[in-house]
Short mmCIF file of C-alpha atoms and ligand atoms in Angstrom, two decimals:
data_model
loop_
_atom_site.label_atom_id
_atom_site.label_comp_id
_atom_site.label_asym_id
_atom_site.label_seq_id
_atom_site.Cartn_x
_atom_site.Cartn_y
_atom_site.Cartn_z
CA MET A 94 -46.95 123.62 -18.81
CA THR A 95 -45.35 122.89 -22.17
CA GLN A 96 -42.24 121.91 -20.28
CA VAL A 97 -44.23 119.31 -18.35
CA ILE A 98 -45.70 117.82 -21.48
CA GLU A 99 -42.31 117.79 -23.15
CA LEU A 100 -40.81 116.02 -20.20
CA GLU A 101 -43.62 113.43 -20.19
CA GLN A 102 -43.10 112.77 -23.87
CA GLN A 103 -39.37 112.56 -23.38
CA LEU A 104 -39.88 109.93 -20.71
CA ILE A 105 -42.28 107.90 -22.86
CA GLU A 106 -39.92 108.10 -25.80
CA PHE A 107 -37.06 107.17 -23.51
CA GLU A 108 -38.93 104.07 -22.32
CA ARG A 109 -39.70 103.01 -25.88
CA THR A 110 -36.08 103.31 -27.06
CA ALA A 111 -34.66 101.56 -24.01
CA SER A 112 -37.22 98.75 -24.23
CA LYS A 113 -36.43 98.21 -27.88
CA SER A 114 -32.65 98.12 -27.21
CA LEU A 115 -33.16 95.61 -24.42
CA ALA A 116 -35.45 93.44 -26.54
CA ASP A 117 -32.88 93.43 -29.35
CA ALA A 118 -29.87 92.67 -27.16
CA ASN A 119 -28.46 89.20 -27.52
CA ALA A 120 -25.64 89.03 -25.03
CA HIS A 121 -25.10 89.67 -21.37
CA ALA A 122 -22.50 92.35 -22.09
CA GLN A 123 -25.02 94.16 -24.26
CA ILE A 124 -27.83 94.29 -21.71
CA GLU A 125 -25.38 95.42 -19.03
CA ALA A 126 -24.21 98.25 -21.28
CA ILE A 127 -27.81 99.24 -22.06
CA ARG A 128 -28.67 99.32 -18.41
CA GLN A 129 -25.71 101.59 -17.72
CA GLU A 130 -26.54 103.79 -20.66
CA PHE A 131 -30.19 104.33 -19.72
CA LEU A 132 -30.49 103.72 -16.00
CA GLY A 133 -26.96 104.12 -14.65
CA GLN A 134 -25.92 107.00 -12.39
CA LYS A 135 -24.69 108.96 -15.37
CA GLY A 136 -27.33 107.51 -17.69
CA ALA A 137 -30.02 109.09 -19.81
CA LEU A 138 -32.77 108.93 -17.18
CA THR A 139 -30.68 110.94 -14.75
CA GLY A 140 -30.17 113.46 -17.52
CA ILE A 141 -33.90 113.80 -18.13
CA LEU A 142 -34.68 114.15 -14.45
CA ARG A 143 -32.29 117.05 -14.14
CA ALA A 144 -34.96 119.14 -15.92
CA LEU A 145 -37.33 118.41 -13.02
CA SER A 146 -36.05 121.49 -11.22
CA GLN A 147 -37.29 123.72 -14.04
CA ILE A 148 -40.96 122.75 -13.78
CA GLU A 149 -43.63 123.88 -11.36
CA LYS A 150 -43.51 122.40 -7.92
CA GLU A 151 -47.01 120.91 -8.10
CA ASP A 152 -46.16 119.06 -11.34
CA ARG A 153 -43.05 117.47 -9.99
CA PRO A 154 -44.65 114.52 -8.11
CA ARG A 155 -46.54 113.41 -11.22
CA ILE A 156 -43.46 113.49 -13.39
CA GLY A 157 -41.46 111.91 -10.58
CA GLN A 158 -43.96 109.05 -10.37
CA LEU A 159 -43.88 108.59 -14.11
CA ALA A 160 -40.10 108.49 -14.09
CA ASN A 161 -40.17 105.85 -11.34
CA LYS A 162 -42.69 103.79 -13.24
CA VAL A 163 -40.52 103.98 -16.37
CA LYS A 164 -37.50 102.94 -14.37
CA GLU A 165 -39.36 100.01 -12.79
CA ASN A 166 -40.64 98.86 -16.18
CA LEU A 167 -37.17 98.99 -17.65
CA GLU A 168 -35.63 97.15 -14.68
CA ALA A 169 -38.28 94.46 -15.10
CA LEU A 170 -37.55 94.22 -18.81
CA TYR A 171 -33.84 94.04 -18.10
CA LEU A 172 -34.38 91.14 -15.66
CA GLU A 173 -36.65 89.35 -18.07
CA ARG A 174 -34.08 89.65 -20.84
CA LYS A 175 -31.32 88.54 -18.50
CA THR A 176 -33.26 85.43 -17.48
CA PHE A 177 -33.88 84.69 -21.12
CA LEU A 178 -30.17 85.02 -21.98
CA ASP A 179 -29.19 82.91 -18.95
CA GLN A 180 -31.53 80.21 -20.10
CA GLN A 181 -30.19 80.41 -23.64
CA GLU A 182 -26.63 80.11 -22.37
CA LEU A 183 -27.53 77.12 -20.21
CA GLU A 184 -29.17 75.35 -23.15
CA ARG A 185 -26.11 75.97 -25.28
CA LYS A 186 -23.88 74.60 -22.55
CA LEU A 187 -26.10 71.56 -22.11
CA GLN A 188 -25.84 70.92 -25.83
CA THR A 189 -22.10 71.39 -26.21
CA GLU A 190 -21.05 69.80 -22.91
CA LYS A 191 -23.36 66.86 -23.19
CA ILE A 192 -21.90 63.58 -21.94
CA ASP A 193 -23.13 60.10 -22.60
CA VAL A 194 -23.90 58.77 -19.14
CA THR A 195 -24.65 55.35 -20.54
CA LEU A 196 -20.93 54.78 -21.27
CA PRO A 197 -19.52 52.22 -18.83
CA GLY A 198 -17.30 53.90 -16.21
CA ARG A 199 -13.61 53.32 -15.74
CA ALA A 200 -13.17 51.70 -12.34
CA LYS A 201 -10.38 53.18 -10.19
CA LYS A 202 -7.91 50.51 -9.17
CA LEU A 203 -7.69 50.38 -5.40
CA GLY A 204 -4.31 49.60 -3.96
CA HIS A 205 -4.05 47.55 -0.80
CA ILE A 206 -1.71 46.83 2.05
CA HIS A 207 1.43 44.89 1.10
CA PRO A 208 1.42 41.30 2.40
CA LEU A 209 4.52 41.95 4.51
CA THR A 210 2.93 44.99 6.13
CA GLN A 211 -0.19 42.93 6.72
CA THR A 212 1.89 40.23 8.39
CA LEU A 213 3.83 42.78 10.43
CA ASN A 214 0.58 44.40 11.57
CA GLU A 215 -0.87 41.02 12.48
CA ILE A 216 2.19 40.06 14.56
CA GLU A 217 2.18 43.46 16.28
CA GLN A 218 -1.52 43.17 17.02
CA ILE A 219 -1.07 39.81 18.75
CA PHE A 220 1.72 41.11 20.99
CA LEU A 221 -0.17 44.32 21.66
CA SER A 222 -3.01 42.18 22.98
CA MET A 223 -0.52 40.69 25.45
CA GLY A 224 0.60 44.13 26.61
CA PHE A 225 3.80 44.54 24.56
CA THR A 226 4.54 48.08 23.33
CA PRO A 227 6.15 48.56 19.89
CA MET A 228 9.46 50.48 20.02
CA LEU A 229 11.42 51.75 17.01
CA GLY A 230 15.10 52.49 16.55
CA PRO A 231 17.55 53.50 13.82
CA GLU A 232 18.48 51.16 10.96
CA VAL A 233 21.97 52.66 10.84
CA GLU A 234 23.56 51.71 14.13
CA THR A 235 26.88 51.68 15.89
CA GLU A 236 28.54 48.35 16.56
CA TYR A 237 27.92 49.11 20.22
CA TYR A 238 24.13 48.76 19.93
CA ASN A 239 24.26 46.08 17.26
CA PHE A 240 26.88 43.85 18.94
CA ASP A 241 28.88 45.05 21.97
CA ALA A 242 25.99 45.76 24.32
CA LEU A 243 24.47 42.42 23.33
CA ASN A 244 27.43 40.49 24.68
CA PHE A 245 28.89 39.60 21.27
CA PRO A 246 32.61 38.91 21.76
CA PRO A 247 34.92 41.07 19.60
CA ASP A 248 35.74 38.15 17.33
CA HIS A 249 32.17 36.89 16.86
CA PRO A 250 31.70 35.65 13.26
CA SER A 251 28.53 37.65 12.59
CA ARG A 252 30.58 40.85 12.95
CA ASP A 253 32.37 39.76 9.82
CA GLU A 254 31.88 41.95 6.75
CA GLN A 255 30.58 38.88 5.02
CA ASP A 256 27.57 39.00 7.32
CA THR A 257 27.22 42.63 8.33
CA PHE A 258 27.19 45.76 6.15
CA TYR A 259 29.71 48.31 7.40
CA THR A 260 29.25 51.94 6.39
CA ASN A 261 32.26 54.04 5.48
CA ILE A 262 31.27 56.64 8.08
CA ASP A 263 34.58 57.61 9.61
CA ARG A 264 34.34 58.52 13.28
CA ALA A 265 36.00 57.89 16.59
CA GLY A 266 34.48 55.03 18.60
CA PRO A 267 32.51 52.00 17.43
CA ALA A 268 32.06 51.44 13.68
CA VAL A 269 28.72 52.29 12.04
CA VAL A 270 26.82 49.39 10.50
CA LEU A 271 23.39 48.63 9.08
CA ARG A 272 21.74 46.81 11.94
CA CYS A 273 21.57 43.06 11.34
CA HIS A 274 18.78 42.53 13.88
CA THR A 275 16.41 44.72 15.84
CA SER A 276 18.04 43.50 19.06
CA SER A 277 19.82 46.88 18.91
CA VAL A 278 16.50 48.47 19.89
CA GLN A 279 16.32 46.11 22.89
CA VAL A 280 19.55 47.76 24.04
CA ARG A 281 18.25 51.26 23.42
CA THR A 282 15.08 50.44 25.33
CA MET A 283 16.90 49.00 28.36
CA GLU A 284 19.18 52.03 28.28
CA THR A 285 16.31 54.51 28.53
CA CYS A 286 13.42 52.69 30.25
CA ALA A 287 13.51 51.41 33.79
CA PRO A 288 12.15 47.87 34.21
CA PRO A 289 9.59 46.34 34.16
CA ILE A 290 9.75 46.37 30.36
CA ARG A 291 7.42 44.62 27.93
CA ALA A 292 8.17 45.70 24.35
CA ILE A 293 8.42 44.50 20.78
CA PHE A 294 10.82 45.81 18.14
CA PRO A 295 9.56 45.66 14.57
CA GLY A 296 11.70 46.88 11.70
CA ARG A 297 14.02 46.38 8.74
CA VAL A 298 17.33 44.64 9.13
CA TYR A 299 20.24 44.09 6.75
CA ARG A 300 22.60 41.19 6.16
CA ASN A 301 25.24 40.65 3.55
CA GLU A 302 23.55 37.70 1.83
CA GLU A 303 23.51 36.33 -1.70
CA ILE A 304 19.97 36.72 -3.00
CA ASN A 305 18.15 33.43 -3.48
CA ALA A 306 14.69 31.97 -2.88
CA ARG A 307 15.18 32.05 0.91
CA LYS A 308 17.56 34.96 1.48
CA PHE A 309 17.41 38.65 0.78
CA PRO A 310 19.91 41.27 2.03
CA MET A 311 17.12 43.30 3.62
CA PHE A 312 14.25 41.79 5.57
CA HIS A 313 12.01 42.48 8.54
CA GLN A 314 12.09 41.26 12.10
CA VAL A 315 9.92 41.52 15.14
CA GLU A 316 11.84 40.98 18.34
CA GLY A 317 10.42 41.04 21.82
CA LEU A 318 11.73 41.71 25.31
CA LEU A 319 10.27 41.28 28.74
CA VAL A 320 12.18 42.32 31.86
CA ASP A 321 10.62 41.93 35.27
CA ARG A 322 11.12 40.18 38.61
CA ASP A 323 11.06 36.36 38.70
CA VAL A 324 10.49 35.83 34.97
CA THR A 325 10.48 32.15 34.03
CA PHE A 326 11.25 30.17 30.90
CA GLY A 327 7.70 28.81 31.26
CA GLN A 328 6.35 32.33 30.76
CA LEU A 329 8.42 32.64 27.59
CA LYS A 330 6.98 29.35 26.34
CA GLY A 331 3.44 30.38 27.21
CA THR A 332 3.84 33.73 25.45
CA LEU A 333 5.21 32.19 22.26
CA ASN A 334 2.71 29.29 22.20
CA HIS A 335 -0.10 31.81 22.52
CA PHE A 336 1.40 33.85 19.69
CA ILE A 337 1.64 30.81 17.41
CA ARG A 338 -1.92 29.76 18.12
CA LEU A 339 -3.21 33.23 17.19
CA TYR A 340 -0.89 33.71 14.21
CA PHE A 341 -1.69 30.39 12.52
CA GLY A 342 -5.27 30.41 13.77
CA LYS A 343 -5.11 27.01 15.43
CA PRO A 344 -3.27 25.30 18.28
CA LEU A 345 -0.04 23.71 17.03
CA LYS A 346 2.45 21.56 18.87
CA THR A 347 5.72 23.37 19.57
CA ARG A 348 9.17 22.32 20.66
CA PHE A 349 12.08 24.30 22.02
CA ARG A 350 15.49 23.10 20.81
CA PRO A 351 18.62 24.32 22.58
CA ASP A 352 20.51 26.91 20.56
CA PHE A 353 22.99 29.67 21.18
CA PHE A 354 22.76 33.48 21.03
CA PRO A 355 25.29 35.72 22.78
CA PHE A 356 22.57 37.82 24.44
CA THR A 357 20.43 35.01 25.86
CA GLU A 358 21.34 32.14 28.15
CA PRO A 359 19.87 29.60 27.85
CA SER A 360 18.78 30.10 24.25
CA ALA A 361 16.41 28.08 22.12
CA GLU A 362 15.05 27.75 18.65
CA LEU A 363 11.28 27.37 18.56
CA ASP A 364 9.76 24.91 16.08
CA SER A 365 6.07 24.45 15.49
CA GLU A 366 4.25 21.53 14.03
CA CYS A 367 3.73 22.26 10.30
CA PRO A 368 0.26 23.81 9.97
CA PHE A 369 -0.10 22.49 6.40
CA CYS A 370 0.35 18.76 7.03
CA ASN A 371 -0.24 18.79 10.79
CA GLY A 372 3.15 17.23 11.28
CA SER A 373 2.96 14.37 8.80
CA GLY A 374 5.45 15.93 6.38
CA CYS A 375 4.89 17.99 3.22
CA ARG A 376 6.74 20.28 0.81
CA THR A 377 6.44 23.37 3.03
CA CYS A 378 8.19 21.70 5.96
CA GLY A 379 10.57 19.73 3.73
CA ASN A 380 8.97 16.50 4.96
CA LYS A 381 10.14 17.21 8.50
CA GLY A 382 6.69 17.85 9.97
CA TRP A 383 8.24 20.80 11.89
CA LEU A 384 8.89 24.44 10.98
CA GLU A 385 11.72 26.48 12.48
CA LEU A 386 10.01 29.69 13.52
CA LEU A 387 12.14 31.87 15.75
CA GLY A 388 14.92 32.28 18.27
CA CYS A 389 14.43 33.02 21.93
CA GLY A 390 15.93 32.73 25.38
CA THR A 391 16.48 34.15 28.82
CA VAL A 392 18.27 37.51 28.74
CA ASP A 393 21.93 37.00 29.59
CA PRO A 394 22.75 38.68 32.96
CA ASN A 395 25.81 40.23 31.26
CA VAL A 396 23.52 42.22 28.97
CA LEU A 397 21.47 43.50 31.91
CA LYS A 398 24.57 44.36 33.93
CA GLY A 399 26.08 46.30 31.02
CA LEU A 400 22.96 48.44 30.91
CA ASN A 401 22.86 49.11 34.66
CA ILE A 402 19.97 46.77 35.35
CA ASP A 403 20.72 44.69 38.44
CA PRO A 404 20.46 40.99 37.42
CA GLU A 405 20.00 40.06 41.08
CA ILE A 406 16.66 41.87 40.98
CA TRP A 407 15.59 41.72 37.37
CA ASN A 408 15.58 39.03 34.73
CA GLY A 409 13.76 38.55 31.48
CA PHE A 410 13.22 36.80 28.20
CA ALA A 411 13.66 37.81 24.59
CA PHE A 412 12.71 36.44 21.20
CA GLY A 413 13.16 37.36 17.57
CA MET A 414 11.40 36.32 14.38
CA GLY A 415 11.68 37.02 10.66
CA VAL A 416 8.53 38.56 9.21
CA GLU A 417 9.20 37.32 5.64
CA ARG A 418 9.70 33.81 6.93
CA LEU A 419 6.48 33.85 8.93
CA ALA A 420 4.55 35.27 5.97
CA MET A 421 6.02 32.62 3.64
CA LEU A 422 5.05 29.84 6.01
CA LYS A 423 1.54 31.12 6.56
CA TYR A 424 0.72 31.76 2.92
CA GLY A 425 2.83 29.03 1.31
CA VAL A 426 5.07 31.52 -0.54
CA THR A 427 8.09 29.62 -1.85
CA ASP A 428 10.35 32.52 -2.89
CA ILE A 429 11.17 35.54 -0.69
CA ARG A 430 11.83 37.64 -3.82
CA HIS A 431 8.09 37.71 -4.57
CA PHE A 432 7.71 40.22 -1.75
CA TYR A 433 10.01 42.70 -3.48
CA ASN A 434 9.32 42.20 -7.19
CA ASN A 435 6.20 44.38 -7.16
CA ASP A 436 4.39 41.97 -9.43
CA VAL A 437 0.71 42.77 -8.97
CA ARG A 438 -0.28 39.24 -9.94
CA PHE A 439 1.43 38.15 -6.73
CA LEU A 440 0.44 41.12 -4.59
CA GLU A 441 -3.23 41.00 -5.56
CA GLN A 442 -3.61 37.59 -3.95
CA PHE A 443 -3.38 39.07 -0.47
N1 DAH B 514 18.66 38.32 16.95
C1 DAH B 514 18.35 37.00 16.49
C2 DAH B 514 18.50 36.94 14.98
O1 DAH B 514 18.53 37.97 14.38
C3 DAH B 514 16.95 36.62 16.83
C4 DAH B 514 16.79 36.49 18.28
C5 DAH B 514 17.08 35.32 18.92
C6 DAH B 514 16.40 37.55 19.02
C7 DAH B 514 16.94 35.17 20.26
C8 DAH B 514 16.25 37.46 20.39
C9 DAH B 514 16.52 36.22 21.00
O2 DAH B 514 15.86 38.45 21.12
O3 DAH B 514 16.38 36.11 22.30
O4 DAH B 514 18.59 35.88 14.43
#
């Protein structure tokens, strides 16, 4: 009997000590340690309960219940203290990490699409709507794709190093150049795709030019090619007139002036009425009332033949335009270098 009473007192004393420790603890680490010390598997309560085996069987449930009650009370106290400490910690954080939400924010500067890319996208979009597929090719090309396959005679002046950049890549066969037009991709397309073909060729091209307000040694072109049966010059005119109407956003008079390109015969230069003065003459058109926009023509049968396309069955038209030039004309930009100077005061206007 005395053993039972002793055990009861031990438990009550145990609860008092543990409660006091918990109530005094001021940090999470402390309450965790206290919990281990009193309630853990190797803790004090386990120690006390070991004595349970030495008391009478009929007394065991009572002591057992008491022990459980003590344990529950202590767990509850532990949780209470933990919540209190959590709260305290949160308050401290709120104090020390306080920010002044009334301060004006710093706006992130949003970049936007470069005017040339915008123009390129716009041109592509118009031709896409007419069923042309964009095709890409390498900027470093052999003379074969850049000139030979396009019917340029061996002594053609644009092969000159003063016009074309030659690489020092040393290899057998045709020299390696930076392409001076995307017509090279026309060749690659006719080489790999059977007609009918309806494609455009956007991309960078390189020419050995002095830099000035109108010329830059690297610029962008969009060329186009259509190969089919019974293609007419009238279809070429219709296609380009439609393009100009959509690009400048209004119908403009156009004229086709005879010109020469080795890969088209006949060839023409397309002029449009100046959209700024409607043809009456202004600074943009140099008082001519007309703008030179692009080159075009009927694909020379020699080009087709060289690429194993039978010119008795197939014919086609091609055209090529400078993206910088078209952007300058549309937006009234007077110096091509603006596109490459990365001056945000210029770029932000688009
Ligand atoms: N390749 C010419 C140039 O770079 C542009 C051009 C003219 C392309 C007539 C064509 C064309 O496809 O038919 O100036």
